[in-house]
Amino acid sequence: MSVMLRVLGRGALVGIVSFAVAGLVSLLLGDAPAGFDAAHDVLVPVVAMVTAAVAAWLLKLRQPVLVPVLGLVANIVLNLVLSWIVTSAMTDDEGVLHLDRQPFDLTGSPLGALLSLPSPLLHCAYLVLLAMVGAVIAEKVAKANAEIDASARRR
């Protein structure tokens, strides 16, 4: 249990460092123009992932390259689940999507209050969560690899 808490703490630090460096790069690049901008839309996330891998390595997490990759996979899965939930809430019984429907009313709810926090704070919290998930899964992968190696050596 204490090992997982240590991994979660280090994962949180990875997320904070990743957010800080990506935020600094974003500030240095200036305001993003409307539409697709390679500097903002590609460079900043790549800097965040590379920073997360380096921070995971410096914090001595096992499988440091897997931490940002697994965080990205968790992000993709979460986005797919959320889009499925919202799309199904906006679809009627005949399967017609109504874009004018509001799927959820969050006014007055704790989730609505949480989502009304400043955007940088939410982005940092999200990166911390993704890094923690990535660190825990990478730790589990490293343990499984160590067990496989140990059983192969015994043969």
PDB file of C-alpha atoms in Angstrom:
ATOM      1  CA  MET A   1       0.000   0.000   0.000  1.00  0.00           C
ATOM      2  CA  SER A   2       2.771   2.472   0.854  1.00  0.00           C
ATOM      3  CA  VAL A   3       4.469   1.731  -2.468  1.00  0.00           C
ATOM      4  CA  MET A   4       1.291   2.694  -4.352  1.00  0.00           C
ATOM      5  CA  LEU A   5       0.969   5.907  -2.316  1.00  0.00           C
ATOM      6  CA  ARG A   6       4.573   6.761  -3.176  1.00  0.00           C
ATOM      7  CA  VAL A   7       3.871   6.042  -6.857  1.00  0.00           C
ATOM      8  CA  LEU A   8       0.714   8.198  -6.731  1.00  0.00           C
ATOM      9  CA  GLY A   9       2.658  11.058  -5.133  1.00  0.00           C
ATOM     10  CA  ARG A  10       5.415  10.862  -7.698  1.00  0.00           C
ATOM     11  CA  GLY A  11       2.809  10.664 -10.452  1.00  0.00           C
ATOM     12  CA  ALA A  12       1.213  13.836  -9.101  1.00  0.00           C
ATOM     13  CA  LEU A  13       4.605  15.559  -9.183  1.00  0.00           C
ATOM     14  CA  VAL A  14       5.070  14.400 -12.778  1.00  0.00           C
ATOM     15  CA  GLY A  15       1.731  15.981 -13.681  1.00  0.00           C
ATOM     16  CA  ILE A  16       2.573  19.268 -11.964  1.00  0.00           C
ATOM     17  CA  VAL A  17       5.983  19.496 -13.628  1.00  0.00           C
ATOM     18  CA  SER A  18       4.488  18.593 -17.002  1.00  0.00           C
ATOM     19  CA  PHE A  19       1.809  21.277 -16.618  1.00  0.00           C
ATOM     20  CA  ALA A  20       4.343  23.908 -15.532  1.00  0.00           C
ATOM     21  CA  VAL A  21       6.734  23.307 -18.445  1.00  0.00           C
ATOM     22  CA  ALA A  22       3.947  23.048 -21.049  1.00  0.00           C
ATOM     23  CA  GLY A  23       2.354  26.188 -19.611  1.00  0.00           C
ATOM     24  CA  LEU A  24       5.662  28.043 -19.814  1.00  0.00           C
ATOM     25  CA  VAL A  25       6.115  26.989 -23.449  1.00  0.00           C
ATOM     26  CA  SER A  26       2.556  28.091 -24.194  1.00  0.00           C
ATOM     27  CA  LEU A  27       3.190  31.464 -22.576  1.00  0.00           C
ATOM     28  CA  LEU A  28       6.411  31.891 -24.559  1.00  0.00           C
ATOM     29  CA  LEU A  29       4.565  31.123 -27.800  1.00  0.00           C
ATOM     30  CA  GLY A  30       1.981  33.821 -27.083  1.00  0.00           C
ATOM     31  CA  ASP A  31      -1.689  33.856 -28.014  1.00  0.00           C
ATOM     32  CA  ALA A  32      -2.874  31.086 -30.292  1.00  0.00           C
ATOM     33  CA  PRO A  33      -4.539  32.156 -33.532  1.00  0.00           C
ATOM     34  CA  ALA A  34      -7.975  30.814 -34.404  1.00  0.00           C
ATOM     35  CA  GLY A  35      -8.017  27.416 -36.060  1.00  0.00           C
ATOM     36  CA  PHE A  36      -5.166  24.917 -36.197  1.00  0.00           C
ATOM     37  CA  ASP A  37      -1.755  26.184 -35.135  1.00  0.00           C
ATOM     38  CA  ALA A  38       1.015  23.590 -35.110  1.00  0.00           C
ATOM     39  CA  ALA A  39       3.030  25.450 -32.479  1.00  0.00           C
ATOM     40  CA  HIS A  40       0.201  25.409 -29.957  1.00  0.00           C
ATOM     41  CA  ASP A  41      -1.760  22.326 -30.988  1.00  0.00           C
ATOM     42  CA  VAL A  42       1.193  19.976 -31.484  1.00  0.00           C
ATOM     43  CA  LEU A  43       4.252  21.407 -29.744  1.00  0.00           C
ATOM     44  CA  VAL A  44       2.697  22.096 -26.334  1.00  0.00           C
ATOM     45  CA  PRO A  45       1.241  18.558 -25.868  1.00  0.00           C
ATOM     46  CA  VAL A  46       4.500  16.986 -27.121  1.00  0.00           C
ATOM     47  CA  VAL A  47       6.481  19.127 -24.653  1.00  0.00           C
ATOM     48  CA  ALA A  48       4.104  18.027 -21.887  1.00  0.00           C
ATOM     49  CA  MET A  49       4.604  14.340 -22.752  1.00  0.00           C
ATOM     50  CA  VAL A  50       8.397  14.582 -23.037  1.00  0.00           C
ATOM     51  CA  THR A  51       8.538  16.530 -19.778  1.00  0.00           C
ATOM     52  CA  ALA A  52       6.390  13.881 -18.086  1.00  0.00           C
ATOM     53  CA  ALA A  53       8.723  11.114 -19.265  1.00  0.00           C
ATOM     54  CA  VAL A  54      11.825  12.999 -18.098  1.00  0.00           C
ATOM     55  CA  ALA A  55      10.209  13.869 -14.755  1.00  0.00           C
ATOM     56  CA  ALA A  56       9.144  10.242 -14.271  1.00  0.00           C
ATOM     57  CA  TRP A  57      12.718   9.138 -14.965  1.00  0.00           C
ATOM     58  CA  LEU A  58      14.167  11.748 -12.590  1.00  0.00           C
ATOM     59  CA  LEU A  59      11.686  10.734  -9.871  1.00  0.00           C
ATOM     60  CA  LYS A  60      12.824   7.122 -10.333  1.00  0.00           C
ATOM     61  CA  LEU A  61       9.431   5.800 -11.420  1.00  0.00           C
ATOM     62  CA  ARG A  62       9.611   2.403 -13.089  1.00  0.00           C
ATOM     63  CA  GLN A  63       8.864   2.383 -16.825  1.00  0.00           C
ATOM     64  CA  PRO A  64       9.148   6.211 -17.117  1.00  0.00           C
ATOM     65  CA  VAL A  65       8.316   6.328 -20.824  1.00  0.00           C
ATOM     66  CA  LEU A  66       5.069   4.462 -20.183  1.00  0.00           C
ATOM     67  CA  VAL A  67       3.829   7.107 -17.717  1.00  0.00           C
ATOM     68  CA  PRO A  68       2.902   9.776 -20.305  1.00  0.00           C
ATOM     69  CA  VAL A  69       1.860   7.168 -22.888  1.00  0.00           C
ATOM     70  CA  LEU A  70      -0.531   5.488 -20.457  1.00  0.00           C
ATOM     71  CA  GLY A  71      -1.764   8.916 -19.341  1.00  0.00           C
ATOM     72  CA  LEU A  72      -2.533   9.679 -22.991  1.00  0.00           C
ATOM     73  CA  VAL A  73      -4.360   6.358 -23.368  1.00  0.00           C
ATOM     74  CA  ALA A  74      -6.398   7.125 -20.222  1.00  0.00           C
ATOM     75  CA  ASN A  75      -7.218  10.556 -21.697  1.00  0.00           C
ATOM     76  CA  ILE A  76      -8.407   9.012 -24.961  1.00  0.00           C
ATOM     77  CA  VAL A  77     -10.565   6.445 -23.162  1.00  0.00           C
ATOM     78  CA  LEU A  78     -12.071   9.087 -20.893  1.00  0.00           C
ATOM     79  CA  ASN A  79     -12.850  11.362 -23.851  1.00  0.00           C
ATOM     80  CA  LEU A  80     -14.494   8.504 -25.763  1.00  0.00           C
ATOM     81  CA  VAL A  81     -16.642   7.549 -22.767  1.00  0.00           C
ATOM     82  CA  LEU A  82     -17.671  11.157 -22.148  1.00  0.00           C
ATOM     83  CA  SER A  83     -18.532  11.749 -25.812  1.00  0.00           C
ATOM     84  CA  TRP A  84     -20.587   8.544 -25.860  1.00  0.00           C
ATOM     85  CA  ILE A  85     -22.483   9.641 -22.718  1.00  0.00           C
ATOM     86  CA  VAL A  86     -23.172  13.129 -24.057  1.00  0.00           C
ATOM     87  CA  THR A  87     -24.121  11.877 -27.528  1.00  0.00           C
ATOM     88  CA  SER A  88     -26.497   9.280 -26.124  1.00  0.00           C
ATOM     89  CA  ALA A  89     -28.078  11.939 -23.879  1.00  0.00           C
ATOM     90  CA  MET A  90     -28.646  14.167 -26.934  1.00  0.00           C
ATOM     91  CA  THR A  91     -30.135  11.394 -29.097  1.00  0.00           C
ATOM     92  CA  ASP A  92     -33.881  10.696 -29.151  1.00  0.00           C
ATOM     93  CA  ASP A  93     -35.601   7.299 -29.307  1.00  0.00           C
ATOM     94  CA  GLU A  94     -35.359   7.146 -33.110  1.00  0.00           C
ATOM     95  CA  GLY A  95     -31.591   7.690 -33.039  1.00  0.00           C
ATOM     96  CA  VAL A  96     -31.686  11.297 -34.246  1.00  0.00           C
ATOM     97  CA  LEU A  97     -29.029  13.554 -32.741  1.00  0.00           C
ATOM     98  CA  HIS A  98     -30.414  16.908 -31.531  1.00  0.00           C
ATOM     99  CA  LEU A  99     -27.554  19.383 -31.226  1.00  0.00           C
ATOM    100  CA  ASP A 100     -29.787  21.965 -29.529  1.00  0.00           C
ATOM    101  CA  ARG A 101     -30.390  19.734 -26.484  1.00  0.00           C
ATOM    102  CA  GLN A 102     -28.524  20.435 -23.282  1.00  0.00           C
ATOM    103  CA  PRO A 103     -27.630  16.937 -22.059  1.00  0.00           C
ATOM    104  CA  PHE A 104     -26.901  17.916 -18.463  1.00  0.00           C
ATOM    105  CA  ASP A 105     -27.808  20.832 -16.232  1.00  0.00           C
ATOM    106  CA  LEU A 106     -24.953  21.245 -13.745  1.00  0.00           C
ATOM    107  CA  THR A 107     -26.062  24.513 -12.135  1.00  0.00           C
ATOM    108  CA  GLY A 108     -25.956  24.277  -8.364  1.00  0.00           C
ATOM    109  CA  SER A 109     -24.287  20.861  -8.343  1.00  0.00           C
ATOM    110  CA  PRO A 110     -20.853  20.141  -6.848  1.00  0.00           C
ATOM    111  CA  LEU A 111     -19.605  19.062 -10.296  1.00  0.00           C
ATOM    112  CA  GLY A 112     -20.837  22.348 -11.764  1.00  0.00           C
ATOM    113  CA  ALA A 113     -18.984  24.258  -9.051  1.00  0.00           C
ATOM    114  CA  LEU A 114     -15.845  22.215  -9.718  1.00  0.00           C
ATOM    115  CA  LEU A 115     -16.032  22.872 -13.467  1.00  0.00           C
ATOM    116  CA  SER A 116     -16.391  26.602 -12.851  1.00  0.00           C
ATOM    117  CA  LEU A 117     -12.880  26.772 -11.379  1.00  0.00           C
ATOM    118  CA  PRO A 118     -10.282  28.696 -13.425  1.00  0.00           C
ATOM    119  CA  SER A 119      -9.199  26.840 -16.544  1.00  0.00           C
ATOM    120  CA  PRO A 120      -5.463  26.588 -15.670  1.00  0.00           C
ATOM    121  CA  LEU A 121      -6.341  25.007 -12.328  1.00  0.00           C
ATOM    122  CA  LEU A 122      -8.573  22.439 -14.041  1.00  0.00           C
ATOM    123  CA  HIS A 123      -5.898  21.702 -16.666  1.00  0.00           C
ATOM    124  CA  CYS A 124      -3.285  21.170 -13.958  1.00  0.00           C
ATOM    125  CA  ALA A 125      -5.593  18.905 -11.963  1.00  0.00           C
ATOM    126  CA  TYR A 126      -6.384  16.896 -15.097  1.00  0.00           C
ATOM    127  CA  LEU A 127      -2.701  16.442 -15.966  1.00  0.00           C
ATOM    128  CA  VAL A 128      -1.986  15.421 -12.365  1.00  0.00           C
ATOM    129  CA  LEU A 129      -4.787  12.845 -12.529  1.00  0.00           C
ATOM    130  CA  LEU A 130      -3.569  11.473 -15.865  1.00  0.00           C
ATOM    131  CA  ALA A 131       0.037  11.264 -14.631  1.00  0.00           C
ATOM    132  CA  MET A 132      -1.076   9.473 -11.466  1.00  0.00           C
ATOM    133  CA  VAL A 133      -3.065   6.934 -13.497  1.00  0.00           C
ATOM    134  CA  GLY A 134      -0.128   6.468 -15.871  1.00  0.00           C
ATOM    135  CA  ALA A 135       2.315   6.005 -12.980  1.00  0.00           C
ATOM    136  CA  VAL A 136       0.150   3.392 -11.264  1.00  0.00           C
ATOM    137  CA  ILE A 137      -0.399   1.392 -14.454  1.00  0.00           C
ATOM    138  CA  ALA A 138       3.324   1.636 -15.337  1.00  0.00           C
ATOM    139  CA  GLU A 139       4.177   0.349 -11.861  1.00  0.00           C
ATOM    140  CA  LYS A 140       1.840  -2.614 -12.359  1.00  0.00           C
ATOM    141  CA  VAL A 141       3.433  -3.320 -15.767  1.00  0.00           C
ATOM    142  CA  ALA A 142       6.922  -3.147 -14.220  1.00  0.00           C
ATOM    143  CA  LYS A 143       5.907  -5.581 -11.469  1.00  0.00           C
ATOM    144  CA  ALA A 144       4.437  -7.995 -14.007  1.00  0.00           C
ATOM    145  CA  ASN A 145       7.609  -7.783 -16.118  1.00  0.00           C
ATOM    146  CA  ALA A 146       9.754  -8.448 -13.042  1.00  0.00           C
ATOM    147  CA  GLU A 147       7.670 -11.510 -12.164  1.00  0.00           C
ATOM    148  CA  ILE A 148       7.938 -12.837 -15.716  1.00  0.00           C
ATOM    149  CA  ASP A 149      11.729 -12.291 -15.691  1.00  0.00           C
ATOM    150  CA  ALA A 150      12.049 -14.001 -12.308  1.00  0.00           C
ATOM    151  CA  SER A 151      10.061 -17.023 -13.417  1.00  0.00           C
ATOM    152  CA  ALA A 152      12.117 -17.247 -16.638  1.00  0.00           C
ATOM    153  CA  ARG A 153      15.369 -17.213 -14.626  1.00  0.00           C
ATOM    154  CA  ARG A 154      14.147 -20.035 -12.397  1.00  0.00           C
ATOM    155  CA  ARG A 155      13.680 -22.364 -15.359  1.00  0.00           C
TER     156      ARG A 155
END
